Amino acid sequence: MNDKGMSRDRAGATGARSVEMTEAAGPDGAPGAVRVVTINRPSAMNAIDPATMAALLVAFEEGGRAASAPAAAGAARPRVMILTGAGTRAFAAGADIAALAAMSPAEAGAFSELGHRVVATIEELPIPVIAAVNGFALGGGLELALGCDFIFAADSARFGLPEVKLGAIPGFGGSQRLPRRIGAARAREWLYTGAVVGADEAARIGLVNRVFPGPADLMAGTHQVAAQIAAQAPLAVAQAKRAIRRGLEQPLPAACRLESALFAELFATADLRRGMRAFLEKDPAPVPWERR
């Protein structure tokens, strides 16, 4: 699937386009079903300064509003988002060190809070977000990827939280999300040593879902999976995301009760009736989901 349709840019402090958004139609022709957010500072290895982080917040807040908006003829309503970095060298090589070096403790705290807000916004979206990682995903770059539903990587990707080499620690949730993704003991080793690992090792330990042989294959494969997600019932996908995210925060019995409640809610939707009717009637045509 090729990006087409809308293209919008979010300007950084210098007026450069630090974050770019593009859209592609879904497999059923629905406009804007796949929205791509690209960190667009390739000359700086897509390092994240406060202006870029603020632009990411706007991009994902807009995506959430569009995904939740009432149906309107011809309106773009994303069903899945992709987060990636421009160029071939980096997804995001971390926070912008030049910007960090000039910060006071209060400014650093405000930047950290902004980063936490961005990652939490990604996690709370009613649609899945896939991180497509080519090159370096270090520090804040990995922290952004950890907020996504899952990570795909090119074989050139490198992952790590090397902040201790600078006298710092992760500031956007990495010390909390990485242990939940790969286990506390392995995360401790990463954080204490500043280790950087390759894509194959990241896949072996469960940080990355799939590894692709190069950036072109990475984006083609990511778009293919995004199209598969966009073809499913949007309300059901949203409930599945909600069940996993909220359920992981609860003891298993409470999480199973949550699943039952979310399962039952879908039986009040027109989409469930439509989908089950199509199955029983063996209708091979794609189901025209109504999101209600």
Short mmCIF file of C-alpha atoms in Angstrom, two decimals:
data_model
loop_
_atom_site.label_atom_id
_atom_site.label_comp_id
_atom_site.label_asym_id
_atom_site.label_seq_id
_atom_site.Cartn_x
_atom_site.Cartn_y
_atom_site.Cartn_z
CA MET A 1 0.00 0.00 0.00
CA ASN A 2 1.41 3.40 -0.93
CA ASP A 3 0.92 6.56 1.13
CA LYS A 4 -1.39 8.99 -0.60
CA GLY A 5 -4.04 11.55 0.13
CA MET A 6 -3.50 13.91 3.02
CA SER A 7 -0.02 15.11 3.87
CA ARG A 8 0.43 17.53 6.75
CA ASP A 9 3.52 18.74 8.53
CA ARG A 10 4.18 19.89 12.07
CA ALA A 11 6.89 22.54 12.33
CA GLY A 12 9.69 22.40 14.84
CA ALA A 13 11.29 25.36 16.56
CA THR A 14 13.24 26.35 13.46
CA GLY A 15 10.26 26.03 11.13
CA ALA A 16 11.51 22.72 9.77
CA ARG A 17 8.94 20.00 9.24
CA SER A 18 9.68 17.84 12.26
CA VAL A 19 6.66 15.55 12.03
CA GLU A 20 4.85 14.57 8.85
CA MET A 21 1.49 12.84 8.51
CA THR A 22 0.25 10.96 5.45
CA GLU A 23 -2.78 8.78 4.83
CA ALA A 24 -3.68 5.79 2.69
CA ALA A 25 -7.02 4.20 1.90
CA GLY A 26 -8.01 0.93 3.51
CA PRO A 27 -8.45 -2.34 1.61
CA ASP A 28 -12.15 -1.52 1.25
CA GLY A 29 -11.36 1.91 -0.21
CA ALA A 30 -12.21 3.76 3.00
CA PRO A 31 -10.33 7.08 2.89
CA GLY A 32 -7.57 7.62 5.44
CA ALA A 33 -7.89 4.18 7.05
CA VAL A 34 -4.11 4.00 7.53
CA ARG A 35 -2.36 7.09 8.91
CA VAL A 36 1.44 7.31 8.96
CA VAL A 37 3.26 9.61 11.39
CA THR A 38 6.89 10.20 10.41
CA ILE A 39 9.52 11.83 12.60
CA ASN A 40 11.14 14.02 9.98
CA ARG A 41 14.57 15.18 11.19
CA PRO A 42 16.85 12.84 9.23
CA SER A 43 19.84 15.20 9.35
CA ALA A 44 19.67 14.96 13.16
CA MET A 45 19.05 11.17 13.17
CA ASN A 46 15.41 12.07 13.97
CA ALA A 47 16.46 13.14 17.46
CA ILE A 48 13.55 14.43 19.50
CA ASP A 49 13.60 17.98 20.80
CA PRO A 50 10.69 19.60 22.67
CA ALA A 51 9.18 21.04 19.48
CA THR A 52 9.20 17.62 17.81
CA MET A 53 7.68 15.99 20.88
CA ALA A 54 4.93 18.62 20.91
CA ALA A 55 4.30 17.98 17.22
CA LEU A 56 3.99 14.24 17.91
CA LEU A 57 1.43 14.98 20.60
CA VAL A 58 -0.65 16.99 18.13
CA ALA A 59 -0.38 14.25 15.50
CA PHE A 60 -1.58 11.49 17.80
CA GLU A 61 -4.28 13.59 19.44
CA GLU A 62 -5.60 14.42 15.97
CA GLY A 63 -5.50 10.72 15.08
CA GLY A 64 -7.52 9.86 18.16
CA ARG A 65 -10.14 12.51 17.45
CA ALA A 66 -10.47 11.42 13.82
CA ALA A 67 -10.77 7.75 14.79
CA SER A 68 -13.54 8.53 17.28
CA ALA A 69 -15.46 11.06 15.16
CA PRO A 70 -19.02 10.32 14.01
CA ALA A 71 -19.29 8.84 10.55
CA ALA A 72 -19.45 11.38 7.73
CA ALA A 73 -19.52 10.77 4.00
CA GLY A 74 -16.00 10.85 2.58
CA ALA A 75 -14.42 11.67 5.96
CA ALA A 76 -11.02 10.16 6.73
CA ARG A 77 -11.29 8.00 9.85
CA PRO A 78 -8.07 6.13 10.66
CA ARG A 79 -8.34 2.50 11.72
CA VAL A 80 -4.62 2.01 12.36
CA MET A 81 -1.57 4.26 12.63
CA ILE A 82 2.10 3.68 11.83
CA LEU A 83 4.94 5.54 13.55
CA THR A 84 8.27 5.65 11.72
CA GLY A 85 11.33 7.84 11.10
CA ALA A 86 12.47 9.56 7.93
CA GLY A 87 15.59 8.35 6.15
CA THR A 88 17.50 5.11 6.55
CA ARG A 89 19.72 5.78 9.55
CA ALA A 90 17.30 6.12 12.44
CA PHE A 91 13.75 5.68 13.66
CA ALA A 92 14.74 8.15 16.37
CA ALA A 93 18.23 8.16 17.85
CA GLY A 94 16.93 9.50 21.14
CA ALA A 95 16.27 12.87 22.66
CA ASP A 96 18.19 15.79 21.14
CA ILE A 97 21.32 15.94 23.32
CA ALA A 98 22.08 19.54 22.40
CA ALA A 99 18.62 20.53 23.63
CA LEU A 100 18.95 18.41 26.77
CA ALA A 101 22.35 19.84 27.67
CA ALA A 102 20.89 23.35 27.87
CA MET A 103 17.97 22.40 30.14
CA SER A 104 17.52 23.28 33.79
CA PRO A 105 16.06 20.63 36.12
CA ALA A 106 12.64 22.27 35.77
CA GLU A 107 12.89 22.30 31.98
CA ALA A 108 14.04 18.68 31.93
CA GLY A 109 11.08 17.72 34.11
CA ALA A 110 8.66 19.50 31.79
CA PHE A 111 10.17 17.75 28.75
CA SER A 112 9.87 14.39 30.52
CA GLU A 113 6.23 15.06 31.35
CA LEU A 114 5.54 15.98 27.72
CA GLY A 115 7.16 12.74 26.57
CA HIS A 116 5.09 10.72 29.03
CA ARG A 117 1.97 12.44 27.72
CA VAL A 118 2.82 11.53 24.12
CA VAL A 119 3.46 7.86 24.91
CA ALA A 120 0.31 7.63 27.05
CA THR A 121 -1.70 9.19 24.21
CA ILE A 122 -0.41 6.52 21.82
CA GLU A 123 -1.34 3.78 24.27
CA GLU A 124 -4.83 5.15 24.89
CA LEU A 125 -5.79 5.58 21.22
CA PRO A 126 -8.83 3.50 20.22
CA ILE A 127 -6.86 2.17 17.23
CA PRO A 128 -3.62 0.17 17.02
CA VAL A 129 -0.29 1.89 16.42
CA ILE A 130 2.59 -0.01 14.80
CA ALA A 131 6.19 1.17 15.21
CA ALA A 132 8.18 0.61 12.00
CA VAL A 133 11.83 0.86 13.07
CA ASN A 134 14.71 1.28 10.64
CA GLY A 135 18.14 2.11 12.03
CA PHE A 136 18.58 3.37 15.57
CA ALA A 137 15.78 3.40 18.15
CA LEU A 138 17.67 4.59 21.20
CA GLY A 139 16.61 6.35 24.35
CA GLY A 140 13.50 8.38 23.64
CA GLY A 141 13.13 6.69 20.27
CA LEU A 142 12.77 3.28 21.89
CA GLU A 143 10.47 4.78 24.52
CA LEU A 144 8.13 6.00 21.76
CA ALA A 145 8.21 2.56 20.13
CA LEU A 146 7.38 0.91 23.47
CA GLY A 147 4.15 2.90 23.58
CA CYS A 148 3.03 1.35 20.30
CA ASP A 149 1.02 -1.85 20.16
CA PHE A 150 3.91 -3.72 18.58
CA ILE A 151 7.20 -3.14 16.78
CA PHE A 152 8.35 -4.22 13.32
CA ALA A 153 12.01 -3.69 12.44
CA ALA A 154 14.39 -3.70 9.51
CA ASP A 155 17.42 -5.92 9.97
CA SER A 156 19.52 -2.77 10.40
CA ALA A 157 17.57 -1.65 13.48
CA ARG A 158 19.35 -1.15 16.80
CA PHE A 159 17.62 -0.81 20.16
CA GLY A 160 18.74 0.44 23.55
CA LEU A 161 18.31 2.80 26.48
CA PRO A 162 21.88 4.10 26.83
CA GLU A 163 21.11 7.16 28.96
CA VAL A 164 23.53 6.06 31.73
CA LYS A 165 26.40 6.79 29.33
CA LEU A 166 25.33 10.44 29.54
CA GLY A 167 24.72 10.51 33.27
CA ALA A 168 20.94 10.23 32.90
CA ILE A 169 18.16 7.63 32.95
CA PRO A 170 15.16 7.19 30.61
CA GLY A 171 12.72 10.05 30.89
CA PHE A 172 9.71 8.99 28.80
CA GLY A 173 8.73 5.74 30.54
CA GLY A 174 11.48 3.40 29.37
CA SER A 175 12.41 2.22 32.87
CA GLN A 176 8.80 1.12 33.35
CA ARG A 177 7.68 -0.15 29.95
CA LEU A 178 10.82 -2.05 28.96
CA PRO A 179 10.66 -4.40 32.01
CA ARG A 180 7.02 -5.08 31.20
CA ARG A 181 8.00 -5.99 27.63
CA ILE A 182 11.19 -8.05 28.07
CA GLY A 183 11.29 -8.84 31.81
CA ALA A 184 12.78 -6.98 34.75
CA ALA A 185 16.17 -8.74 34.89
CA ARG A 186 16.97 -8.23 31.21
CA ALA A 187 15.75 -4.61 31.37
CA ARG A 188 18.02 -3.97 34.36
CA GLU A 189 20.99 -5.22 32.36
CA TRP A 190 20.10 -2.88 29.47
CA LEU A 191 19.62 0.17 31.69
CA TYR A 192 22.69 -0.42 33.87
CA THR A 193 25.09 -1.09 30.97
CA GLY A 194 23.62 1.11 28.24
CA ALA A 195 23.62 -1.93 25.94
CA VAL A 196 22.50 -1.61 22.32
CA VAL A 197 21.20 -4.76 20.59
CA GLY A 198 20.36 -5.67 17.01
CA ALA A 199 17.03 -6.48 15.45
CA ASP A 200 17.40 -10.26 15.59
CA GLU A 201 18.21 -10.22 19.30
CA ALA A 202 15.33 -7.81 19.92
CA ALA A 203 13.00 -10.25 18.16
CA ARG A 204 14.40 -13.23 20.07
CA ILE A 205 13.57 -11.65 23.43
CA GLY A 206 10.11 -10.48 22.36
CA LEU A 207 10.69 -6.76 21.95
CA VAL A 208 10.16 -6.91 18.17
CA ASN A 209 7.43 -8.90 16.42
CA ARG A 210 9.00 -9.22 12.97
CA VAL A 211 12.31 -8.42 11.27
CA PHE A 212 12.39 -7.46 7.57
CA PRO A 213 15.42 -7.49 5.24
CA GLY A 214 15.67 -3.75 4.67
CA PRO A 215 13.69 -0.51 4.93
CA ALA A 216 11.59 -1.04 1.79
CA ASP A 217 10.46 -4.48 2.93
CA LEU A 218 9.85 -3.08 6.42
CA MET A 219 7.41 -0.45 5.20
CA ALA A 220 5.73 -2.79 2.70
CA GLY A 221 5.25 -5.41 5.41
CA THR A 222 4.02 -2.86 7.93
CA HIS A 223 1.47 -1.50 5.47
CA GLN A 224 0.34 -5.05 4.67
CA VAL A 225 -0.38 -5.78 8.33
CA ALA A 226 -1.98 -2.35 8.75
CA ALA A 227 -4.31 -3.19 5.86
CA GLN A 228 -5.21 -6.49 7.50
CA ILE A 229 -6.10 -4.64 10.70
CA ALA A 230 -8.06 -1.99 8.79
CA ALA A 231 -10.15 -4.76 7.19
CA GLN A 232 -11.45 -5.97 10.55
CA ALA A 233 -14.41 -4.62 12.51
CA PRO A 234 -13.13 -1.32 13.99
CA LEU A 235 -15.18 -1.52 17.18
CA ALA A 236 -13.97 -5.07 17.82
CA VAL A 237 -10.33 -4.06 17.26
CA ALA A 238 -10.79 -1.18 19.71
CA GLN A 239 -12.29 -3.50 22.31
CA ALA A 240 -9.46 -5.99 21.83
CA LYS A 241 -6.89 -3.23 22.42
CA ARG A 242 -8.82 -2.03 25.46
CA ALA A 243 -9.07 -5.56 26.90
CA ILE A 244 -5.33 -6.18 26.60
CA ARG A 245 -4.20 -2.78 27.88
CA ARG A 246 -6.58 -2.56 30.83
CA GLY A 247 -6.42 -6.26 31.59
CA LEU A 248 -2.65 -6.28 31.99
CA GLU A 249 -3.04 -3.74 34.81
CA GLN A 250 -5.37 -6.02 36.79
CA PRO A 251 -5.27 -9.44 38.48
CA LEU A 252 -6.35 -12.23 36.12
CA PRO A 253 -9.87 -12.75 37.59
CA ALA A 254 -10.65 -9.02 37.28
CA ALA A 255 -9.16 -8.93 33.78
CA CYS A 256 -11.37 -11.83 32.70
CA ARG A 257 -14.43 -10.00 34.05
CA LEU A 258 -13.35 -6.99 32.01
CA GLU A 259 -13.11 -9.17 28.90
CA SER A 260 -16.62 -10.51 29.49
CA ALA A 261 -18.02 -6.99 29.80
CA LEU A 262 -16.28 -5.78 26.63
CA PHE A 263 -17.38 -8.94 24.78
CA ALA A 264 -21.02 -8.37 25.80
CA GLU A 265 -20.94 -4.71 24.74
CA LEU A 266 -20.19 -5.68 21.16
CA PHE A 267 -23.46 -7.63 20.96
CA ALA A 268 -25.27 -4.29 20.97
CA THR A 269 -23.51 -3.18 17.77
CA ALA A 270 -24.74 -3.29 14.20
CA ASP A 271 -21.26 -4.36 13.07
CA LEU A 272 -21.40 -7.60 15.06
CA ARG A 273 -24.78 -8.48 13.57
CA ARG A 274 -23.53 -7.64 10.10
CA GLY A 275 -20.35 -9.66 10.52
CA MET A 276 -22.08 -12.73 11.90
CA ARG A 277 -24.75 -12.57 9.20
CA ALA A 278 -22.07 -12.45 6.50
CA PHE A 279 -20.38 -15.49 8.05
CA LEU A 280 -23.59 -17.51 8.31
CA GLU A 281 -24.59 -16.60 4.75
CA LYS A 282 -21.06 -17.42 3.51
CA ASP A 283 -20.84 -14.01 1.84
CA PRO A 284 -17.29 -13.67 0.43
CA ALA A 285 -17.48 -9.90 0.00
CA PRO A 286 -15.70 -7.66 2.54
CA VAL A 287 -18.02 -6.63 5.32
CA PRO A 288 -18.95 -2.92 5.07
CA TRP A 289 -18.39 -2.01 8.71
CA GLU A 290 -20.47 0.91 9.99
CA ARG A 291 -18.65 1.54 13.31
CA ARG A 292 -21.86 1.36 15.28
#
